[in-house]
mmCIF file of C-alpha atoms in Angstrom:
data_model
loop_
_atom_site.group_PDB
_atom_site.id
_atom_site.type_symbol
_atom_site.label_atom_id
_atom_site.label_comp_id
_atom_site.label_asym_id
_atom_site.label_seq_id
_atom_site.Cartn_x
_atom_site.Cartn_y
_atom_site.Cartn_z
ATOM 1 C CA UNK A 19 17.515 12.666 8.332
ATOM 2 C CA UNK A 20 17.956 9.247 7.051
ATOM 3 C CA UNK A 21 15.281 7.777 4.564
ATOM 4 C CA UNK A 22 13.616 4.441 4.767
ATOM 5 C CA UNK A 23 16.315 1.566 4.577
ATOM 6 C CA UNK A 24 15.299 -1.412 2.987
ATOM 7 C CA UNK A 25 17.223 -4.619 2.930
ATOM 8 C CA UNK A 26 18.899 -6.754 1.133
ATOM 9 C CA UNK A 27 17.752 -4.942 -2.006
ATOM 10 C CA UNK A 28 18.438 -7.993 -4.617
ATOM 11 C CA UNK A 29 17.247 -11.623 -3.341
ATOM 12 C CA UNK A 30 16.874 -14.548 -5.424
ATOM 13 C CA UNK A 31 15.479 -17.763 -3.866
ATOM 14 C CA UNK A 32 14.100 -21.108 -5.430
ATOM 15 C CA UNK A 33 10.614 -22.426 -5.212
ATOM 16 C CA UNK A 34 9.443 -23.472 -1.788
ATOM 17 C CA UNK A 35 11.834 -21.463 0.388
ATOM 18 C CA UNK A 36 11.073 -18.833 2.694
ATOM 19 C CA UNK A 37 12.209 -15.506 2.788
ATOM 20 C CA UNK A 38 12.983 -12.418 4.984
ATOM 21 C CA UNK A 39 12.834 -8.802 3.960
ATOM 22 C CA UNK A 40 13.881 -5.905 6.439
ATOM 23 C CA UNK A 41 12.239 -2.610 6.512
ATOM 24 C CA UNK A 42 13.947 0.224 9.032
ATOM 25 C CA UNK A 43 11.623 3.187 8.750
ATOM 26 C CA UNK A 44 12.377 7.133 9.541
ATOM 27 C CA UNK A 45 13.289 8.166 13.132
ATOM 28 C CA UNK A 46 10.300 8.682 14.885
ATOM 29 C CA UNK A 47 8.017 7.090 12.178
ATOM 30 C CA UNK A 48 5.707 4.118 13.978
ATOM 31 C CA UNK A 49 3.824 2.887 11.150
ATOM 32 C CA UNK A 50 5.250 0.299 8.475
ATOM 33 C CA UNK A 51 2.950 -0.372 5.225
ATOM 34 C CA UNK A 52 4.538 -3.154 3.138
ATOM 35 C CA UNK A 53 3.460 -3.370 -0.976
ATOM 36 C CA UNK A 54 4.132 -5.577 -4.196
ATOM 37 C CA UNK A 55 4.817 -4.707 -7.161
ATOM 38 C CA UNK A 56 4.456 -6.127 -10.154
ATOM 39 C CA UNK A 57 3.993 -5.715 -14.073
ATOM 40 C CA UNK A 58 1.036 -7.555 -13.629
ATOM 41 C CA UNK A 59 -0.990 -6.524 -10.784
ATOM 42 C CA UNK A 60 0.560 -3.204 -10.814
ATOM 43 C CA UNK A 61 1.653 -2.461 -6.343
ATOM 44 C CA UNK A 62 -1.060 -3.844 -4.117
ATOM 45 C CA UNK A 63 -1.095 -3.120 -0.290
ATOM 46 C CA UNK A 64 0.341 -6.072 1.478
ATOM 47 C CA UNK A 65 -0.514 -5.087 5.514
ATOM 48 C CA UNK A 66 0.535 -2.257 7.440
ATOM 49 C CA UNK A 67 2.011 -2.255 11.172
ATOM 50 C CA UNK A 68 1.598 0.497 14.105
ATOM 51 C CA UNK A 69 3.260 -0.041 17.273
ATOM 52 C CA UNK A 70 4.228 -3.861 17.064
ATOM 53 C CA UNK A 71 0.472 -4.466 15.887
ATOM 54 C CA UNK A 72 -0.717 -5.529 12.357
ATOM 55 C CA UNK A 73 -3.217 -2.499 11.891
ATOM 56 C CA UNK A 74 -4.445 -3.298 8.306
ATOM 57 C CA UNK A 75 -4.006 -6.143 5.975
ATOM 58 C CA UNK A 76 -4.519 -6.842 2.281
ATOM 59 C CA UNK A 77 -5.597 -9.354 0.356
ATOM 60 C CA UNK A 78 -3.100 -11.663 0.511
ATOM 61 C CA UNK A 79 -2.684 -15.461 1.138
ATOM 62 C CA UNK A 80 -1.321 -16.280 4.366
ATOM 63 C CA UNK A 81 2.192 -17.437 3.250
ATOM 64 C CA UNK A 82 2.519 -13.874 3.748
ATOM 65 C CA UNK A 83 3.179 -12.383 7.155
ATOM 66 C CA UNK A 84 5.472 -9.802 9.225
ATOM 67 C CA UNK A 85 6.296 -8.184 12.450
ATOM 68 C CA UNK A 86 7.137 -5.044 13.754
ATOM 69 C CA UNK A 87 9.738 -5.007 16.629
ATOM 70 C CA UNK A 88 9.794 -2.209 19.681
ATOM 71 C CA UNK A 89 12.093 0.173 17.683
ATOM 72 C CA UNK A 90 9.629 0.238 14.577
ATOM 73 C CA UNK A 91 11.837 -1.625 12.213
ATOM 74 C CA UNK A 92 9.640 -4.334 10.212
ATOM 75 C CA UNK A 93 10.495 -7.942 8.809
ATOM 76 C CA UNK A 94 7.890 -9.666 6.720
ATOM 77 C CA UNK A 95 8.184 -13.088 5.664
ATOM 78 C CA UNK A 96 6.912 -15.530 2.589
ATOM 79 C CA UNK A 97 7.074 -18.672 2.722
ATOM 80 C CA UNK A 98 6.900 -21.741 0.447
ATOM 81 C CA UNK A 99 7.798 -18.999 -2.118
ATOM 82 C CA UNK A 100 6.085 -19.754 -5.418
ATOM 83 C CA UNK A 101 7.412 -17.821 -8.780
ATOM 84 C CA UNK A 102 4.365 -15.376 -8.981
ATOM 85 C CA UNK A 103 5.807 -13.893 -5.568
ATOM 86 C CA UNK A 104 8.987 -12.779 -7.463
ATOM 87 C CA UNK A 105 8.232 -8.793 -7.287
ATOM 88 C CA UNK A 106 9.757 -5.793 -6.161
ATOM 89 C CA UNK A 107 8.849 -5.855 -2.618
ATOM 90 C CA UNK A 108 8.089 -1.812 -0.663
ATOM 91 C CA UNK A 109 8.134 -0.888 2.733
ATOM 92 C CA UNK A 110 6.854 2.956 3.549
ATOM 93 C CA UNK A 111 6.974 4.594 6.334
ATOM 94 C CA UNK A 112 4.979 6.856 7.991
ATOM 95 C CA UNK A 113 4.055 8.745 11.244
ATOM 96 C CA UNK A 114 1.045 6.918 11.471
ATOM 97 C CA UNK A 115 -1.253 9.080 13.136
ATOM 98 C CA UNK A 116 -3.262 12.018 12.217
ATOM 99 C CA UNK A 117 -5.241 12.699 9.392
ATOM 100 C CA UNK A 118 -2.854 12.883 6.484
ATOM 101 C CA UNK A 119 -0.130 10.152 7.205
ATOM 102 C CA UNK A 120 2.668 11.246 4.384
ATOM 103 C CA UNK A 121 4.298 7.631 3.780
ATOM 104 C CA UNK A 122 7.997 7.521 2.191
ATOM 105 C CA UNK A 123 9.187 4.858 0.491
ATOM 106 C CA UNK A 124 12.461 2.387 0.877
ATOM 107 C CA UNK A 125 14.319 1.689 -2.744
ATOM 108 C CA UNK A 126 12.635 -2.020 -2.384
ATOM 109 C CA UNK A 127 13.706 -5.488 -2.054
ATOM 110 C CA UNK A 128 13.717 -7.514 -5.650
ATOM 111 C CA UNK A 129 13.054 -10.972 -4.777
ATOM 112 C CA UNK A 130 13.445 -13.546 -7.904
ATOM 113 C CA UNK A 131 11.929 -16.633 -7.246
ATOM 114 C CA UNK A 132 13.548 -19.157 -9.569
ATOM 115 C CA UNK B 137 -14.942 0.051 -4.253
ATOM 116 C CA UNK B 138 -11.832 1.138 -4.394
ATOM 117 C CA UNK B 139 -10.025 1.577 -8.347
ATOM 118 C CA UNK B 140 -7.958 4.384 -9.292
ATOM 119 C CA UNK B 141 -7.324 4.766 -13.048
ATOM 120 C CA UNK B 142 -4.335 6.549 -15.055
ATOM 121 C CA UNK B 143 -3.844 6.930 -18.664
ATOM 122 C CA UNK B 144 -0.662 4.519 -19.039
ATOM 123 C CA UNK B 145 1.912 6.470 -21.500
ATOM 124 C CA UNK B 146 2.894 10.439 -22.124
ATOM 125 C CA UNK B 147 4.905 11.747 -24.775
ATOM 126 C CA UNK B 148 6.104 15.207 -24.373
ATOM 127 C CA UNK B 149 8.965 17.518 -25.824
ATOM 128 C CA UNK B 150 11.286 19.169 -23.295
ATOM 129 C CA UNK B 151 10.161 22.714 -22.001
ATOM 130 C CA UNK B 152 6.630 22.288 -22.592
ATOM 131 C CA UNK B 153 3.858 21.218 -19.669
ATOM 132 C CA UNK B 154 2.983 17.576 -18.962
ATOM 133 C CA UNK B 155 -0.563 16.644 -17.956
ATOM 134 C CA UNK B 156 -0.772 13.650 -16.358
ATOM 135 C CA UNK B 157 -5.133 12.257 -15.095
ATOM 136 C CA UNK B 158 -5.984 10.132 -12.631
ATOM 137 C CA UNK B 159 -9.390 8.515 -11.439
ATOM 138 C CA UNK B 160 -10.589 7.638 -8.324
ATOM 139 C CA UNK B 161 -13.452 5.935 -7.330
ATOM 140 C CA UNK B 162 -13.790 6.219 -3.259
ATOM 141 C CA UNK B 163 -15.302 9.285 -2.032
ATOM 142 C CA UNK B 164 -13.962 8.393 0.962
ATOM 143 C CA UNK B 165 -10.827 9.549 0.221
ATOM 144 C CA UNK B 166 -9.565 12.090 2.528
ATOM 145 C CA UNK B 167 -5.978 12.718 0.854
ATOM 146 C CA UNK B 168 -4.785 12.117 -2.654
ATOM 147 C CA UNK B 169 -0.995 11.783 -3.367
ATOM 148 C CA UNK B 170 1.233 11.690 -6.265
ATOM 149 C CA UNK B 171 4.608 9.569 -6.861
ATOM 150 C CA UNK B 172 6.825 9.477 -8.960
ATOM 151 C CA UNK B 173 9.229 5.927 -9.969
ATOM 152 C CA UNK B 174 12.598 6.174 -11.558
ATOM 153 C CA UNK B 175 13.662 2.771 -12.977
ATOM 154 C CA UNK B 176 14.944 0.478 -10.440
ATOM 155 C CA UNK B 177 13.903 3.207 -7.477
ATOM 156 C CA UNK B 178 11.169 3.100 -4.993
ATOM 157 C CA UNK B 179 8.007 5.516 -4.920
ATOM 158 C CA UNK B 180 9.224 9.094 -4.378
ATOM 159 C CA UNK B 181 6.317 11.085 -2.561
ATOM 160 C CA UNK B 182 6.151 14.157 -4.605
ATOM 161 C CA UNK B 183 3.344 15.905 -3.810
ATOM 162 C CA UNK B 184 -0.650 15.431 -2.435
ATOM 163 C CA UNK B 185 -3.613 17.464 -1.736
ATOM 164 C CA UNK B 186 -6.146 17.480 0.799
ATOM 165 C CA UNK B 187 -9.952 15.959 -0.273
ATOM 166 C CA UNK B 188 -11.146 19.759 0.262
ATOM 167 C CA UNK B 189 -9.281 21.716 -1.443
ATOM 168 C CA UNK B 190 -9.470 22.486 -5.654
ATOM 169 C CA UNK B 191 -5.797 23.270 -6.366
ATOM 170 C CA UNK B 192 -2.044 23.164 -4.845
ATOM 171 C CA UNK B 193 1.028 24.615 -6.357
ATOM 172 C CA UNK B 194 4.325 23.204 -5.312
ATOM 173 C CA UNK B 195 7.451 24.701 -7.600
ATOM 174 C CA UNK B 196 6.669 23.120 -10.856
ATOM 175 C CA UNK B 197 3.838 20.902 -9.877
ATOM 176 C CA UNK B 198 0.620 21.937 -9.842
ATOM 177 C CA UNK B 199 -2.095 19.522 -8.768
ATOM 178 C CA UNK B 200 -6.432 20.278 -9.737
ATOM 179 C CA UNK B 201 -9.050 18.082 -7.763
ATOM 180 C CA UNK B 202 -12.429 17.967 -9.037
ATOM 181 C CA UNK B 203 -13.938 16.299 -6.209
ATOM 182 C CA UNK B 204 -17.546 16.168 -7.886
ATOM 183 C CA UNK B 205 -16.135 13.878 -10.733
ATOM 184 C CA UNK B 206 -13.406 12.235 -8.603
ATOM 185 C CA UNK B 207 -10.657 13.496 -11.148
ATOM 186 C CA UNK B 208 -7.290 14.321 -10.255
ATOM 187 C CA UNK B 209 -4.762 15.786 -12.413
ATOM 188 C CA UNK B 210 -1.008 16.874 -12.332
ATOM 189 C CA UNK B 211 0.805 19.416 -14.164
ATOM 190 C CA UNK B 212 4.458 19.309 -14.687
ATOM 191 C CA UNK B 213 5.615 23.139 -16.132
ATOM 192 C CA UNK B 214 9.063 23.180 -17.753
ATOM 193 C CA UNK B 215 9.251 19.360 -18.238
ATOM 194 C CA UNK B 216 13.062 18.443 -18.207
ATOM 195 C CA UNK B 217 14.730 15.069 -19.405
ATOM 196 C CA UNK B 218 15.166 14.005 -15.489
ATOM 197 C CA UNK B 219 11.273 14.417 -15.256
ATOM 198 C CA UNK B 220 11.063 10.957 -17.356
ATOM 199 C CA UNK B 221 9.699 8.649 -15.373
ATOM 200 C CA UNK B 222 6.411 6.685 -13.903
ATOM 201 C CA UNK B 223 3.653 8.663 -11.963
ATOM 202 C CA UNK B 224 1.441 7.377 -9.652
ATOM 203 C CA UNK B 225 -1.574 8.345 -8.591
ATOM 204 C CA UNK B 226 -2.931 6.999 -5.322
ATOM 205 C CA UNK B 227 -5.772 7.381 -2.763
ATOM 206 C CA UNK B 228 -6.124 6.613 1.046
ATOM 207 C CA UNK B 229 -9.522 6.234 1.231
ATOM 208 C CA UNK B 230 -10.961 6.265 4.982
ATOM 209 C CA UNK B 231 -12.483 2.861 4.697
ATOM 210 C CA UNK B 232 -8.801 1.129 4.218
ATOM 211 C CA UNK B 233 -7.273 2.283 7.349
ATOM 212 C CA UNK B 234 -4.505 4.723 8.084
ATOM 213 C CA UNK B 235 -1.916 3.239 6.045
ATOM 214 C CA UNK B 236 -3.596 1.391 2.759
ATOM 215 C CA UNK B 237 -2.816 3.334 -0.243
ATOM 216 C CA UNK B 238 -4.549 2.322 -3.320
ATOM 217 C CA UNK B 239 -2.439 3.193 -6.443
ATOM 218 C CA UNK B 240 -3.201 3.660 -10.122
ATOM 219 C CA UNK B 241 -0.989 1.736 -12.618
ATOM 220 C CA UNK B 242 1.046 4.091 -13.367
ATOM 221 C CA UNK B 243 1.934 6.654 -16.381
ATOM 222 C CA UNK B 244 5.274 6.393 -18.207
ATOM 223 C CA UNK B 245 6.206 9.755 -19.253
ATOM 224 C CA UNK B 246 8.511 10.269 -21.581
ATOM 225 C CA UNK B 247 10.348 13.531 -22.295
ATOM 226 C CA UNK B 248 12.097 13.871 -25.748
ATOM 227 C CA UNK B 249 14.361 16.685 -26.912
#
């Protein structure tokens, strides 16, 4: 069974652009978490989305946003990028129901911010 | 609140165990998980345990819960050069929602000949 497909997995964009990263989860998974990662702040929780709807959200500043689409696969977007955003960028996947909600993990999107 | 806390570095020689200790702070907390990050890789999900239970074995892993003092540990038996990598400890607490995962910052073991 295929794993969680992230993409592109390198990005590097200047200051003030926006961005798009693309999460495709695992067949039959209908939840999509997104996290950063950083040296700094270590990963933080970004939002999570169940069924087209944003479920959860962290605490981040509202440059930061995504959608699910009707087949589960997940986009979220940043934009007037600023260099702190440069991280490595997670999407995990997960039934999304149930007690214990096992999420995988995609390889990541790096996103430089230059 | 929500904090989880790991030791941040592990030295150990190949073949013997590795003990790696995590923190948590939410009672809450229904399951308790364990990752594992090769360099340049995403989080692998290698293992978690249910709030009410004391112990799971999986293979080589072995994970102890001490629910009382919010401490979680995992063992590694046999640690092997490939083992080398970052752990993660992380807790869904109930309060977060289904999905938040709250994550440690990580041990870097290291496994040396």
């Amino acid at each position: 069974k295929a794993g969680v497909t992230q993409t592109p997995r390198y990005l590097i964009k200047t200051r003030g652009q926006q961005v798009t990263l693309s999460c495709s989860p695992i067949s039959g998974h209908r939840s999509v978490s997104w996290y950063q990662q950083t040296p700094g702040q270590g990963l933080q929780f970004l939002f999570e989305y169940f069924s087209e709807t944003q479920r959860n959200k962290g605490n981040f500043p509202g440059r930061f946003s995504g959608r699910q689409f009707s087949n589960s696969r997940s986009e979220m977007n940043v934009s007037t990028l600023e260099l702190g955003d440069s991280a490595l960028y997670l999407c995990a996947s997960s039934r999304g129901t149930g007690l214990n909600t096992e999420a995988f993990f995609g390889q990541g999107t790096r996103l430089t911010v230059v | 609140g929500e904090d989880v806390e790991q030791s941040l570095f592990l030295s150990v020689r190949e073949g013997d165990s590795s003990v790696i200790n995590c923190t948590y702070t939410d009672s809450s907390s229904t399951y308790l998980y364990w990752y594992k990050q090769e360099p340049g890789a995403g989080l692998q999900l290698l293992t978690y345990i249910f709030s009410n239970m004391d112990m799971k074995q999986d293979q080589r892993l072995t994970v102890l819960l001490n629910k009382k003092d919010k401490h979680l540990s995992l063992r590694i038996a046999d640690t092997q050069t490939g083992d080398s990598a970052i752990y993660f400890c992380a807790e869904r607490p109930l309060s977060g929602g289904y999905n938040k995962l709250i994550f440690g910052a990580g041990t870097r073991l290291a496994v040396h000949p």
